[in-house]
Amino acid sequence: DVQMTQSPSYLAASPGESVSISCKASKSINTYLAWYQEKPGKTNKLLIYSGSTLQSGTPSRFSGSGSGTDFTLTIRSLEPEDFAVYYCQQHNEYPLTFGSGTKLEIK
Amino acid sequence: EVQLVESGGGLVQPGRSLKLSCAASGFTFSNYYMAWVRQAPKKGLEWVATISTSGSRTYYPDSVKGRFTISRDNAKSSLYLQMNSLKSEDTATYYCARHSNWELGYWGQGVMVTVSS
């Protein structure tokens, strides 16, 4: 199984700042990585897939990069609604596996 | 608007069975692979099962293989998860999700399953 190591597990930032979240796969997953946002009272939201492709409706301040084993989610100029938990997930092979999550909180 | 609404959760004793349902609307259900994903209390996400459009192909992680069965009824736009031989470690919120390709484009709100005596 592909192990996904996500870091940091916790991140505090202020609105307007930029942040990056890392996700590392235990073996190459090509570019088949997705990022999700989890917020209380809302359904989980797919933000990015195939490493860097923005899902329809994802604001352009979100970007994804990487290939092989190393991936990054970057959020530029944080908005109040961006404070949430973020998960990466490899969609290269079964079993599908997720990272452990990053909680982004307001500083 | 895509909607996925799970039902069937609750408290169940270890070793017993439970069947979850997911009612889908807002899209042509039969055109999409579907999945179940779970989240144990204060833990991360774990993929549980995926089913092909016709139901002919199913996929499971080792943690549930042989105990859980995913199925679908395209005429009813419904997805199911039959869970047998439940263990305490199966306690989680279970989410129904629609695949785009292999990523999960839409999720339901989830249904809680508690396995305890």
mmCIF file of C-alpha atoms in Angstrom:
data_model
loop_
_atom_site.group_PDB
_atom_site.id
_atom_site.type_symbol
_atom_site.label_atom_id
_atom_site.label_comp_id
_atom_site.label_asym_id
_atom_site.label_seq_id
_atom_site.Cartn_x
_atom_site.Cartn_y
_atom_site.Cartn_z
ATOM 1 C CA ASP A 1 0.000 0.000 0.000
ATOM 2 C CA VAL A 2 1.100 3.564 -0.644
ATOM 3 C CA GLN A 3 1.688 5.414 2.616
ATOM 4 C CA MET A 4 0.956 9.124 2.533
ATOM 5 C CA THR A 5 2.869 11.329 4.981
ATOM 6 C CA GLN A 6 1.374 14.762 5.393
ATOM 7 C CA SER A 7 2.990 17.684 7.220
ATOM 8 C CA PRO A 8 2.638 19.707 9.255
ATOM 9 C CA SER A 9 -0.264 18.244 11.211
ATOM 10 C CA TYR A 10 -1.060 21.683 12.578
ATOM 11 C CA LEU A 11 -0.496 25.121 11.104
ATOM 12 C CA ALA A 12 -1.436 28.555 12.433
ATOM 13 C CA ALA A 13 -1.549 31.542 10.102
ATOM 14 C CA SER A 14 -3.230 34.917 9.705
ATOM 15 C CA PRO A 15 -5.623 36.014 6.961
ATOM 16 C CA GLY A 16 -3.669 37.374 4.040
ATOM 17 C CA GLU A 17 -0.683 35.112 4.615
ATOM 18 C CA SER A 18 0.367 32.246 2.382
ATOM 19 C CA VAL A 19 0.847 28.687 3.594
ATOM 20 C CA SER A 20 2.072 25.398 2.185
ATOM 21 C CA ILE A 21 1.217 21.834 3.150
ATOM 22 C CA SER A 22 3.408 18.900 2.167
ATOM 23 C CA CYS A 23 2.359 15.396 1.227
ATOM 24 C CA LYS A 24 4.895 12.645 0.555
ATOM 25 C CA ALA A 25 4.101 9.243 -0.917
ATOM 26 C CA SER A 26 6.027 6.092 -0.021
ATOM 27 C CA LYS A 27 6.466 5.335 -3.725
ATOM 28 C CA SER A 28 5.820 7.140 -6.970
ATOM 29 C CA ILE A 29 2.201 7.986 -7.651
ATOM 30 C CA ASN A 30 2.974 9.915 -10.837
ATOM 31 C CA THR A 31 0.773 13.030 -10.498
ATOM 32 C CA TYR A 32 -2.246 11.238 -9.077
ATOM 33 C CA LEU A 33 -2.758 13.231 -5.933
ATOM 34 C CA ALA A 34 -5.900 14.956 -4.685
ATOM 35 C CA TRP A 35 -6.423 17.547 -1.970
ATOM 36 C CA TYR A 36 -9.612 17.858 0.092
ATOM 37 C CA GLN A 37 -10.935 20.436 2.513
ATOM 38 C CA GLU A 38 -12.924 19.422 5.597
ATOM 39 C CA LYS A 39 -15.013 21.975 7.478
ATOM 40 C CA PRO A 40 -17.516 21.434 10.324
ATOM 41 C CA GLY A 41 -21.083 21.198 9.132
ATOM 42 C CA LYS A 42 -20.079 20.977 5.458
ATOM 43 C CA THR A 43 -19.411 18.098 3.140
ATOM 44 C CA ASN A 44 -15.798 17.390 2.273
ATOM 45 C CA LYS A 45 -14.711 19.329 -0.763
ATOM 46 C CA LEU A 46 -12.370 18.200 -3.528
ATOM 47 C CA LEU A 47 -10.020 21.110 -4.212
ATOM 48 C CA ILE A 48 -7.365 19.735 -6.539
ATOM 49 C CA TYR A 49 -6.783 16.466 -8.385
ATOM 50 C CA SER A 50 -4.042 15.022 -10.540
ATOM 51 C CA GLY A 51 -1.564 17.010 -8.515
ATOM 52 C CA SER A 52 -2.336 20.468 -9.885
ATOM 53 C CA THR A 53 -5.738 20.551 -11.591
ATOM 54 C CA LEU A 54 -8.208 22.771 -9.792
ATOM 55 C CA GLN A 55 -11.657 21.280 -9.339
ATOM 56 C CA SER A 56 -14.404 23.481 -10.726
ATOM 57 C CA GLY A 57 -15.238 26.127 -8.138
ATOM 58 C CA THR A 58 -11.899 26.018 -6.330
ATOM 59 C CA PRO A 59 -10.576 29.564 -5.886
ATOM 60 C CA SER A 60 -7.405 30.390 -7.796
ATOM 61 C CA ARG A 61 -5.550 31.185 -4.550
ATOM 62 C CA PHE A 62 -5.264 27.397 -4.135
ATOM 63 C CA SER A 63 -2.554 25.637 -6.101
ATOM 64 C CA GLY A 64 -1.059 22.183 -6.153
ATOM 65 C CA SER A 65 2.317 21.055 -7.354
ATOM 66 C CA GLY A 66 4.533 18.021 -7.428
ATOM 67 C CA SER A 67 4.964 14.649 -9.025
ATOM 68 C CA GLY A 68 6.393 11.282 -8.128
ATOM 69 C CA THR A 69 6.530 11.243 -4.348
ATOM 70 C CA ASP A 70 6.546 14.895 -3.251
ATOM 71 C CA PHE A 71 3.531 17.198 -3.445
ATOM 72 C CA THR A 72 2.552 20.584 -2.069
ATOM 73 C CA LEU A 73 -0.707 22.421 -1.543
ATOM 74 C CA THR A 74 -0.229 26.180 -1.418
ATOM 75 C CA ILE A 75 -2.873 28.675 -0.367
ATOM 76 C CA ARG A 76 -1.990 32.274 -1.173
ATOM 77 C CA SER A 77 -3.540 35.201 0.653
ATOM 78 C CA LEU A 78 -5.603 33.226 3.130
ATOM 79 C CA GLU A 79 -9.265 34.074 3.443
ATOM 80 C CA PRO A 80 -11.257 33.457 6.659
ATOM 81 C CA GLU A 81 -13.112 30.580 5.011
ATOM 82 C CA ASP A 82 -9.854 28.724 4.316
ATOM 83 C CA PHE A 83 -9.303 27.766 7.941
ATOM 84 C CA ALA A 84 -10.113 24.079 7.895
ATOM 85 C CA VAL A 85 -8.553 20.629 7.821
ATOM 86 C CA TYR A 86 -6.833 19.543 4.604
ATOM 87 C CA TYR A 87 -6.176 15.980 3.456
ATOM 88 C CA CYS A 88 -4.164 14.606 0.583
ATOM 89 C CA GLN A 89 -5.114 11.342 -1.130
ATOM 90 C CA GLN A 90 -3.308 9.304 -3.740
ATOM 91 C CA HIS A 91 -5.502 8.138 -6.606
ATOM 92 C CA ASN A 92 -2.856 6.214 -8.523
ATOM 93 C CA GLU A 93 -3.659 2.735 -7.265
ATOM 94 C CA TYR A 94 -5.820 0.692 -4.917
ATOM 95 C CA PRO A 95 -6.091 0.819 -1.999
ATOM 96 C CA LEU A 96 -6.729 4.535 -2.130
ATOM 97 C CA THR A 97 -4.898 6.113 0.794
ATOM 98 C CA PHE A 98 -5.089 9.445 2.573
ATOM 99 C CA GLY A 99 -2.656 11.581 4.470
ATOM 100 C CA SER A 100 -3.289 12.154 8.159
ATOM 101 C CA GLY A 101 -4.526 15.703 7.706
ATOM 102 C CA THR A 102 -3.371 19.252 8.402
ATOM 103 C CA LYS A 103 -5.423 21.524 10.615
ATOM 104 C CA LEU A 104 -5.068 25.139 9.516
ATOM 105 C CA GLU A 105 -6.075 27.535 12.268
ATOM 106 C CA ILE A 106 -6.234 31.287 12.591
ATOM 107 C CA LYS A 107 -3.261 32.773 14.430
ATOM 108 C CA GLU B 1 -27.062 19.949 -7.356
ATOM 109 C CA VAL B 2 -25.321 16.724 -6.407
ATOM 110 C CA GLN B 3 -26.674 15.315 -3.161
ATOM 111 C CA LEU B 4 -25.611 12.195 -1.300
ATOM 112 C CA VAL B 5 -27.586 11.309 1.822
ATOM 113 C CA GLU B 6 -26.474 8.430 4.022
ATOM 114 C CA SER B 7 -28.696 6.484 6.400
ATOM 115 C CA GLY B 8 -28.725 3.311 8.436
ATOM 116 C CA GLY B 9 -26.122 4.082 11.051
ATOM 117 C CA GLY B 10 -26.438 3.448 14.763
ATOM 118 C CA LEU B 11 -25.201 1.435 17.705
ATOM 119 C CA VAL B 12 -24.436 -2.229 17.051
ATOM 120 C CA GLN B 13 -22.793 -4.959 19.106
ATOM 121 C CA PRO B 14 -19.463 -6.458 18.094
ATOM 122 C CA GLY B 15 -19.886 -9.375 15.717
ATOM 123 C CA ARG B 16 -23.235 -8.145 14.437
ATOM 124 C CA SER B 17 -24.171 -6.691 11.053
ATOM 125 C CA LEU B 18 -25.391 -3.352 9.760
ATOM 126 C CA LYS B 19 -26.320 -2.058 6.326
ATOM 127 C CA LEU B 20 -25.772 1.534 5.291
ATOM 128 C CA SER B 21 -27.597 3.218 2.437
ATOM 129 C CA CYS B 22 -26.835 6.289 0.375
ATOM 130 C CA ALA B 23 -29.478 8.047 -1.685
ATOM 131 C CA ALA B 24 -28.028 9.950 -4.623
ATOM 132 C CA SER B 25 -29.624 12.775 -6.591
ATOM 133 C CA GLY B 26 -28.683 15.587 -8.913
ATOM 134 C CA PHE B 27 -26.668 13.468 -11.378
ATOM 135 C CA THR B 28 -26.953 10.323 -13.485
ATOM 136 C CA PHE B 29 -26.056 7.805 -10.795
ATOM 137 C CA SER B 30 -25.412 4.923 -13.182
ATOM 138 C CA ASN B 31 -22.596 6.836 -14.889
ATOM 139 C CA TYR B 32 -20.318 7.047 -11.877
ATOM 140 C CA TYR B 33 -18.182 4.807 -9.739
ATOM 141 C CA MET B 34 -19.166 5.227 -6.096
ATOM 142 C CA ALA B 35 -17.320 4.773 -2.821
ATOM 143 C CA TRP B 36 -17.531 4.607 0.937
ATOM 144 C CA VAL B 37 -14.963 6.352 3.116
ATOM 145 C CA ARG B 38 -14.879 6.351 6.912
ATOM 146 C CA GLN B 39 -13.416 8.496 9.658
ATOM 147 C CA ALA B 40 -12.917 7.132 13.155
ATOM 148 C CA PRO B 41 -13.412 9.633 15.986
ATOM 149 C CA LYS B 42 -10.643 12.254 15.929
ATOM 150 C CA LYS B 43 -8.829 10.318 13.195
ATOM 151 C CA GLY B 44 -8.183 10.771 9.507
ATOM 152 C CA LEU B 45 -9.982 9.458 6.471
ATOM 153 C CA GLU B 46 -9.885 5.810 5.410
ATOM 154 C CA TRP B 47 -11.191 4.544 2.083
ATOM 155 C CA VAL B 48 -13.495 1.547 2.612
ATOM 156 C CA ALA B 49 -14.869 0.435 -0.759
ATOM 157 C CA THR B 50 -15.469 1.361 -4.384
ATOM 158 C CA ILE B 51 -17.931 -0.050 -6.903
ATOM 159 C CA SER B 52 -18.000 0.266 -10.671
ATOM 160 C CA THR B 53 -20.887 1.755 -12.613
ATOM 161 C CA SER B 54 -22.556 -1.597 -13.268
ATOM 162 C CA GLY B 55 -21.591 -3.113 -9.956
ATOM 163 C CA SER B 56 -19.523 -5.805 -11.586
ATOM 164 C CA ARG B 57 -16.262 -4.640 -10.044
ATOM 165 C CA THR B 58 -15.643 -3.887 -6.396
ATOM 166 C CA TYR B 59 -12.530 -2.848 -4.511
ATOM 167 C CA TYR B 60 -11.714 -3.006 -0.787
ATOM 168 C CA PRO B 61 -8.744 -2.459 1.506
ATOM 169 C CA ASP B 62 -7.548 -5.447 3.504
ATOM 170 C CA SER B 63 -9.024 -3.994 6.698
ATOM 171 C CA VAL B 64 -12.600 -4.729 5.546
ATOM 172 C CA LYS B 65 -12.184 -7.276 2.744
ATOM 173 C CA GLY B 66 -14.359 -10.319 3.398
ATOM 174 C CA ARG B 67 -16.492 -8.497 5.974
ATOM 175 C CA PHE B 68 -17.915 -5.518 4.032
ATOM 176 C CA THR B 69 -19.801 -5.625 0.739
ATOM 177 C CA ILE B 70 -20.532 -2.602 -1.403
ATOM 178 C CA SER B 71 -23.466 -2.755 -3.804
ATOM 179 C CA ARG B 72 -25.695 -0.443 -5.796
ATOM 180 C CA ASP B 73 -29.141 -0.223 -7.329
ATOM 181 C CA ASN B 74 -28.944 2.048 -10.347
ATOM 182 C CA ALA B 75 -32.720 2.037 -10.787
ATOM 183 C CA LYS B 76 -33.049 3.541 -7.318
ATOM 184 C CA SER B 77 -29.918 5.727 -7.477
ATOM 185 C CA SER B 78 -28.804 4.084 -4.275
ATOM 186 C CA LEU B 79 -25.534 2.822 -2.865
ATOM 187 C CA TYR B 80 -25.199 0.336 -0.036
ATOM 188 C CA LEU B 81 -22.607 -0.977 2.376
ATOM 189 C CA GLN B 82 -23.289 -4.281 4.085
ATOM 190 C CA MET B 83 -21.045 -4.568 7.130
ATOM 191 C CA ASN B 84 -20.696 -7.972 8.793
ATOM 192 C CA SER B 85 -18.651 -9.210 11.754
ATOM 193 C CA LEU B 86 -18.323 -5.680 13.024
ATOM 194 C CA LYS B 87 -15.449 -4.787 15.331
ATOM 195 C CA SER B 88 -14.922 -1.900 17.712
ATOM 196 C CA GLU B 89 -12.355 -0.486 15.283
ATOM 197 C CA ASP B 90 -15.123 -0.104 12.689
ATOM 198 C CA THR B 91 -16.603 2.676 14.828
ATOM 199 C CA ALA B 92 -16.568 5.723 12.565
ATOM 200 C CA THR B 93 -18.535 8.173 10.531
ATOM 201 C CA TYR B 94 -19.165 6.610 7.137
ATOM 202 C CA TYR B 95 -19.307 8.825 4.061
ATOM 203 C CA CYS B 96 -20.790 8.043 0.692
ATOM 204 C CA ALA B 97 -18.777 9.621 -2.123
ATOM 205 C CA ARG B 98 -18.944 9.913 -5.884
ATOM 206 C CA HIS B 99 -15.822 9.218 -7.863
ATOM 207 C CA SER B 100 -14.749 11.575 -10.606
ATOM 208 C CA ASN B 101 -11.929 9.427 -11.929
ATOM 209 C CA TRP B 102 -10.243 7.854 -8.927
ATOM 210 C CA GLU B 103 -10.528 11.004 -6.858
ATOM 211 C CA LEU B 104 -13.708 11.679 -4.878
ATOM 212 C CA GLY B 105 -15.567 14.618 -6.323
ATOM 213 C CA TYR B 106 -18.605 14.747 -4.029
ATOM 214 C CA TRP B 107 -19.257 13.578 -0.487
ATOM 215 C CA GLY B 108 -22.257 13.091 1.727
ATOM 216 C CA GLN B 109 -22.618 14.428 5.252
ATOM 217 C CA GLY B 110 -21.884 11.054 6.771
ATOM 218 C CA VAL B 111 -23.589 8.619 9.113
ATOM 219 C CA MET B 112 -22.250 7.459 12.463
ATOM 220 C CA VAL B 113 -21.681 3.786 13.248
ATOM 221 C CA THR B 114 -20.774 2.793 16.789
ATOM 222 C CA VAL B 115 -19.705 -0.769 17.508
ATOM 223 C CA SER B 116 -19.921 -1.445 21.224
ATOM 224 C CA SER B 117 -21.401 -3.906 23.672
#
